[in-house]
Short mmCIF file of C-alpha atoms and ligand atoms in Angstrom, two decimals:
data_model
loop_
_atom_site.label_atom_id
_atom_site.label_comp_id
_atom_site.label_asym_id
_atom_site.label_seq_id
_atom_site.Cartn_x
_atom_site.Cartn_y
_atom_site.Cartn_z
CA MET W 223 -6.00 14.64 4.33
CA ARG W 224 -4.35 11.77 6.16
CA ILE W 225 -5.51 8.32 5.24
CA ILE W 226 -4.41 4.73 5.40
CA LEU W 227 -5.12 2.43 2.46
CA PHE W 228 -5.43 -1.01 3.93
CA GLY W 229 -5.79 -4.50 2.54
CA PRO W 230 -4.08 -7.70 1.43
CA PRO W 231 -1.44 -7.90 -1.31
CA GLY W 232 -2.68 -7.01 -4.77
CA VAL W 233 -5.95 -5.31 -3.80
CA GLY W 234 -4.88 -2.10 -5.50
CA LYS W 235 -3.46 -0.01 -2.66
CA GLY W 236 -0.60 1.33 -4.77
CA THR W 237 -2.82 1.94 -7.80
CA GLN W 238 -5.38 3.90 -5.77
CA ALA W 239 -2.73 5.78 -3.78
CA LYS W 240 -1.14 7.01 -7.00
CA LEU W 241 -4.51 8.27 -8.32
CA LEU W 242 -5.19 10.10 -5.06
CA THR W 243 -1.70 11.58 -5.03
CA GLU W 244 -2.25 13.05 -8.49
CA GLU W 245 -5.60 14.46 -7.48
CA PHE W 246 -4.72 15.93 -4.07
CA ASN W 247 -0.97 16.42 -4.35
CA SER W 248 -0.50 14.36 -1.19
CA ALA W 249 2.57 12.37 -0.28
CA HIS W 250 2.30 8.70 -1.23
CA ILE W 251 4.05 6.78 1.54
CA SER W 252 4.43 3.18 0.37
CA THR W 253 6.63 1.19 2.71
CA GLY W 254 6.98 -1.51 0.03
CA ASP W 255 8.29 1.07 -2.49
CA LEU W 256 10.65 2.55 0.10
CA LEU W 257 12.01 -0.89 0.93
CA ARG W 258 12.41 -1.88 -2.74
CA GLU W 259 14.31 1.37 -3.34
CA ALA W 260 16.57 0.56 -0.37
CA VAL W 261 17.18 -2.96 -1.69
CA LYS W 262 18.01 -1.56 -5.14
CA ASN W 263 20.51 0.89 -3.65
CA MET W 264 21.91 -1.75 -1.27
CA THR W 265 21.60 0.55 1.74
CA PRO W 266 21.81 -0.90 5.27
CA LEU W 267 17.99 -0.89 5.39
CA GLY W 268 17.83 -2.72 2.06
CA LYS W 269 20.30 -5.34 3.24
CA LYS W 270 18.23 -5.94 6.36
CA ALA W 271 14.93 -6.12 4.48
CA LYS W 272 15.73 -8.15 1.37
CA GLU W 273 15.56 -11.63 2.85
CA TYR W 274 12.18 -11.00 4.48
CA MET W 275 10.71 -9.46 1.34
CA ASP W 276 11.88 -12.22 -0.99
CA ALA W 277 10.27 -14.79 1.29
CA GLY W 278 7.06 -12.76 1.54
CA ASN W 279 7.49 -12.21 5.27
CA LEU W 280 7.14 -8.97 7.17
CA VAL W 281 10.21 -6.90 7.90
CA PRO W 282 10.57 -6.60 11.72
CA ASP W 283 8.40 -3.99 13.44
CA GLU W 284 11.26 -1.98 14.94
CA VAL W 285 12.80 -1.47 11.49
CA MET W 286 9.47 -0.39 9.96
CA ILE W 287 8.52 1.90 12.83
CA GLY W 288 11.88 3.66 12.62
CA LEU W 289 11.45 4.10 8.88
CA ILE W 290 7.96 5.60 9.15
CA GLU W 291 8.97 7.91 11.96
CA GLU W 292 11.64 9.32 9.68
CA VAL W 293 9.29 9.75 6.72
CA LEU W 294 6.58 11.46 8.76
CA LYS W 295 9.09 14.08 9.86
CA SER W 296 10.00 14.92 6.27
CA GLU W 297 8.82 18.06 4.51
CA LYS W 298 6.66 16.26 1.94
CA ALA W 299 4.54 14.53 4.58
CA GLN W 300 3.56 17.65 6.48
CA ARG W 301 0.35 18.62 4.71
CA SER W 302 -1.33 15.40 3.67
CA PHE W 303 -0.38 11.82 3.04
CA ILE W 304 -1.62 8.42 2.01
CA LEU W 305 -0.10 5.49 3.85
CA ASP W 306 0.10 2.38 1.68
CA GLY W 307 1.37 -0.82 3.29
CA PHE W 308 1.81 0.61 6.79
CA PRO W 309 0.77 -0.30 9.45
CA ARG W 310 0.74 -4.05 8.97
CA THR W 311 0.78 -5.25 12.58
CA VAL W 312 -0.98 -4.11 15.73
CA ALA W 313 2.40 -3.05 17.16
CA GLN W 314 2.96 -0.81 14.09
CA ALA W 315 -0.53 0.69 14.43
CA LYS W 316 -0.01 1.48 18.10
CA ALA W 317 3.36 3.07 17.36
CA LEU W 318 1.74 5.13 14.60
CA ASP W 319 -0.95 6.39 16.97
CA ARG W 320 1.77 7.46 19.41
CA MET W 321 3.61 9.32 16.62
CA PHE W 322 0.42 11.11 15.56
CA GLU W 323 -0.28 12.09 19.13
CA LYS W 324 3.20 13.53 19.52
CA MET W 325 2.83 15.43 16.23
CA GLY W 326 -0.65 16.65 17.16
CA ILE W 327 -2.28 15.21 14.04
CA ALA W 328 -5.08 12.72 13.46
CA LEU W 329 -6.07 10.19 10.85
CA ASP W 330 -9.08 10.99 8.68
CA ALA W 331 -9.87 7.43 7.71
CA VAL W 332 -8.63 3.90 7.29
CA ILE W 333 -9.95 2.74 3.94
CA SER W 334 -9.86 -1.01 3.51
CA LEU W 335 -10.09 -2.63 0.08
CA ARG W 336 -11.61 -6.09 -0.15
CA VAL W 337 -10.77 -8.50 -2.97
CA GLU W 338 -11.16 -12.27 -3.30
CA HIS W 339 -7.95 -14.25 -2.96
CA ASP W 340 -8.15 -15.87 -6.39
CA GLU W 341 -8.34 -12.40 -7.90
CA VAL W 342 -5.26 -11.35 -5.90
CA ILE W 343 -3.28 -14.25 -7.38
CA ARG W 344 -4.50 -13.35 -10.86
CA ARG W 345 -3.70 -9.64 -10.47
CA LEU W 346 -0.22 -10.17 -9.10
CA GLY W 347 0.60 -12.68 -11.82
CA ASN W 348 -0.34 -9.97 -14.35
CA ARG W 349 1.33 -7.05 -12.64
CA ARG W 350 4.36 -5.32 -14.12
CA MET W 351 6.17 -2.46 -12.40
CA CYS W 352 8.56 0.16 -13.69
CA ARG W 353 12.04 -0.16 -12.25
CA THR W 354 12.66 3.57 -12.64
CA CYS W 355 9.48 5.43 -11.63
CA GLY W 356 7.56 2.67 -9.83
CA ARG W 357 4.47 3.01 -11.99
CA ILE W 358 2.12 0.01 -11.75
CA TYR W 359 0.71 -1.77 -14.81
CA ASN W 360 -1.16 -4.93 -15.60
CA LEU W 361 -0.85 -6.96 -18.77
CA ASP W 362 -4.32 -5.83 -19.95
CA GLN W 363 -3.21 -2.20 -19.99
CA LEU W 364 -0.01 -2.97 -21.88
CA ASN W 365 -1.59 -4.93 -24.75
CA GLY W 366 1.51 -6.49 -26.19
CA ASP W 367 3.89 -3.59 -25.66
CA MET W 368 5.37 -5.03 -22.49
CA ASP W 369 8.96 -3.84 -22.34
CA ARG W 370 8.96 -0.17 -21.48
CA CYS W 371 7.15 2.19 -19.12
CA LYS W 372 4.81 4.58 -20.94
CA ASN W 373 5.56 7.24 -18.36
CA CYS W 374 9.36 7.28 -18.31
CA GLY W 375 10.62 4.61 -20.70
CA GLY W 376 11.99 2.56 -17.79
CA GLU W 377 12.23 -1.20 -17.77
CA LEU W 378 9.13 -3.12 -16.68
CA TYR W 379 9.56 -6.12 -14.41
CA HIS W 380 7.59 -8.76 -12.57
CA ARG W 381 8.20 -8.48 -8.83
CA ASP W 382 10.15 -11.42 -7.34
CA ASP W 383 7.55 -11.79 -4.61
CA ASP W 384 4.70 -12.01 -7.15
CA LYS W 385 5.32 -15.69 -7.92
CA PRO W 386 2.11 -17.60 -7.08
CA GLU W 387 3.68 -19.56 -4.18
CA THR W 388 5.10 -16.39 -2.61
CA VAL W 389 1.78 -14.59 -3.12
CA ARG W 390 0.01 -17.43 -1.28
CA HIS W 391 2.44 -17.06 1.60
CA ARG W 392 1.96 -13.27 1.63
CA LEU W 393 -1.78 -13.85 1.87
CA ASP W 394 -1.23 -16.14 4.89
CA VAL W 395 0.97 -13.51 6.50
CA TYR W 396 -1.78 -10.97 5.86
CA LEU W 397 -4.42 -13.18 7.48
CA ASN W 398 -2.29 -13.91 10.56
CA GLN W 399 -0.57 -10.62 11.22
CA THR W 400 -2.33 -7.80 9.37
CA LYS W 401 -6.02 -8.62 9.22
CA PRO W 402 -6.38 -8.33 13.04
CA LEU W 403 -5.76 -4.61 12.55
CA LYS W 404 -9.26 -4.27 11.15
CA ASP W 405 -10.65 -4.69 14.66
CA PHE W 406 -8.09 -2.28 16.04
CA TYR W 407 -9.33 0.46 13.69
CA ARG W 408 -12.98 -0.55 13.89
CA GLN W 409 -12.90 0.08 17.63
CA THR W 410 -11.88 3.67 17.08
CA GLY W 411 -14.41 4.27 14.32
CA ARG W 412 -11.94 5.21 11.63
CA PHE W 413 -12.48 2.10 9.54
CA ILE W 414 -14.35 1.98 6.21
CA GLN W 415 -14.43 -1.04 3.93
CA ILE W 416 -15.01 -0.83 0.18
CA ASP W 417 -15.31 -3.33 -2.64
CA GLY W 418 -11.99 -3.63 -4.43
CA MET W 419 -13.31 -6.13 -6.98
CA GLN W 420 -14.72 -3.30 -9.09
CA GLU W 421 -12.72 -1.65 -11.84
CA ILE W 422 -9.96 0.82 -10.96
CA GLY W 423 -11.95 3.98 -11.84
CA TYR W 424 -14.98 2.87 -9.85
CA VAL W 425 -12.89 2.02 -6.76
CA HIS W 426 -11.28 5.45 -7.05
CA LYS W 427 -14.71 7.07 -7.11
CA GLN W 428 -15.78 5.19 -3.99
CA ILE W 429 -12.68 6.46 -2.19
CA LEU W 430 -13.36 10.03 -3.30
CA ASP W 431 -16.91 9.76 -1.95
CA ILE W 432 -15.50 8.80 1.45
CA ILE W 433 -13.00 11.65 1.43
CA TYR W 434 -15.62 14.26 0.52
CA LYS W 435 -18.10 12.93 3.06
CA ASN W 436 -15.38 13.17 5.71
CA ARG W 437 -14.66 16.77 4.71
CA ASN W 438 -18.28 17.80 5.03
CA HIS W 439 -18.34 16.37 8.54
CA HIS W 440 -15.43 18.50 9.74
P1 AP5 E 774 4.14 -4.08 -0.54
O1 AP5 E 774 4.90 -3.58 -1.67
O2 AP5 E 774 3.39 -3.15 0.30
O3 AP5 E 774 3.21 -5.24 -1.07
P2 AP5 E 774 1.69 -5.67 -0.70
O4 AP5 E 774 1.08 -5.03 0.47
O5 AP5 E 774 1.80 -7.13 -0.64
O6 AP5 E 774 0.85 -5.10 -1.81
P3 AP5 E 774 1.14 -5.02 -3.34
O7 AP5 E 774 2.05 -3.88 -3.60
O8 AP5 E 774 1.55 -6.36 -3.84
O9 AP5 E 774 -0.32 -4.76 -3.89
P4 AP5 E 774 -1.17 -3.41 -4.01
O10 AP5 E 774 -2.31 -3.50 -3.08
O11 AP5 E 774 -0.30 -2.20 -3.91
O12 AP5 E 774 -1.72 -3.60 -5.48
P5 AP5 E 774 -1.40 -2.78 -6.83
O13 AP5 E 774 -2.03 -1.44 -6.78
O14 AP5 E 774 0.03 -2.87 -7.19
O15 AP5 E 774 5.12 -4.91 0.43
C1 AP5 E 774 6.07 -5.77 -0.09
C2 AP5 E 774 6.90 -6.39 1.03
O16 AP5 E 774 7.58 -5.37 1.75
C3 AP5 E 774 6.11 -7.14 2.10
O17 AP5 E 774 5.85 -8.47 1.72
C4 AP5 E 774 7.05 -7.05 3.29
O18 AP5 E 774 8.10 -7.97 3.17
C5 AP5 E 774 7.62 -5.66 3.15
N1 AP5 E 774 6.83 -4.63 3.85
C6 AP5 E 774 6.19 -3.56 3.31
N2 AP5 E 774 5.56 -2.84 4.25
C7 AP5 E 774 5.80 -3.47 5.43
C8 AP5 E 774 5.41 -3.21 6.77
N3 AP5 E 774 4.64 -2.15 7.10
N4 AP5 E 774 5.82 -4.07 7.72
C9 AP5 E 774 6.59 -5.13 7.44
N5 AP5 E 774 7.00 -5.43 6.20
C10 AP5 E 774 6.62 -4.60 5.19
O19 AP5 E 774 -2.26 -3.67 -7.87
C11 AP5 E 774 -1.88 -5.00 -8.19
C12 AP5 E 774 -2.18 -5.30 -9.66
O20 AP5 E 774 -3.60 -5.28 -9.85
C13 AP5 E 774 -1.62 -4.26 -10.64
O21 AP5 E 774 -1.21 -4.91 -11.81
C14 AP5 E 774 -2.81 -3.35 -10.92
O22 AP5 E 774 -2.74 -2.78 -12.22
C15 AP5 E 774 -3.99 -4.31 -10.82
N6 AP5 E 774 -5.21 -3.69 -10.29
C16 AP5 E 774 -5.29 -2.76 -9.30
N7 AP5 E 774 -6.58 -2.44 -9.06
C17 AP5 E 774 -7.31 -3.19 -9.90
C18 AP5 E 774 -8.73 -3.30 -10.14
N8 AP5 E 774 -9.61 -2.57 -9.43
N9 AP5 E 774 -9.14 -4.17 -11.08
C19 AP5 E 774 -8.25 -4.91 -11.80
N10 AP5 E 774 -6.90 -4.83 -11.64
C20 AP5 E 774 -6.44 -3.99 -10.70
MG1 MG E 775 1.76 -1.86 -3.58
#
């Protein structure tokens, strides 16, 4: 299974990718998580990326394409993977197609989540992430106990780029640079849109339906 989870900030790409990873034992390839890890460890990649991320801008294509090329070669990505947050520009998508061609593999589907922008701002205002294991929470799930991750005991934090003004800018960046990708994938028939406004479990079920339908076709 090789799928792309696509959509604007805060639609639930990470949340859904983690559920699928548990279910199918696939690799979860989140470029945002990889970049945040690099920033935390102050690697050369992290130093390059930090300024862009804090401002809510995209990290340059050549950096991202190099990063993904590396990850796709790794052991964990050989059998199946879920791409979350990549590609985000047409140049990235074209580079990804070239990599797949070279590797002799194909995408099963591009699953796009749709959520209203007001809901994105609300969700990202309420999101808390674990600094240690990267688990994603929202304030509703934490009911009062907001300090520690239930999974690993790590510290929970509000992402720097989740401030409402940065979220608004990230949404603009999405509209200008990432949304055009929908047409790119529509043209090749790999594109499926689902309603991300529904609750987490229901969205997960819709994604499973797509995956199983795809399997029966092949
Ligand atoms: P990245 O980390 O990828 O951020 P994003 O795409 O903006 O998406 P988010 O992680 O904010 O949202 P999500 O869709 O994963 O939602 P989540 O599941 O957490 O990228 C960050 C930055 O890195 C970029 O701005 C850029 O600078 C750089 N970058 C990354 N990739 C790049 C690339 N390819 N090229 C260039 N630059 C790149 O859910 C959000 C909240 O909502 C959570 O609290 C969750 O609990 C809640 N929630 C989820 N689903 C539901 C639901 N159905 N109902 C109610 N609440 C829900
Ligand atoms: Mg995410």
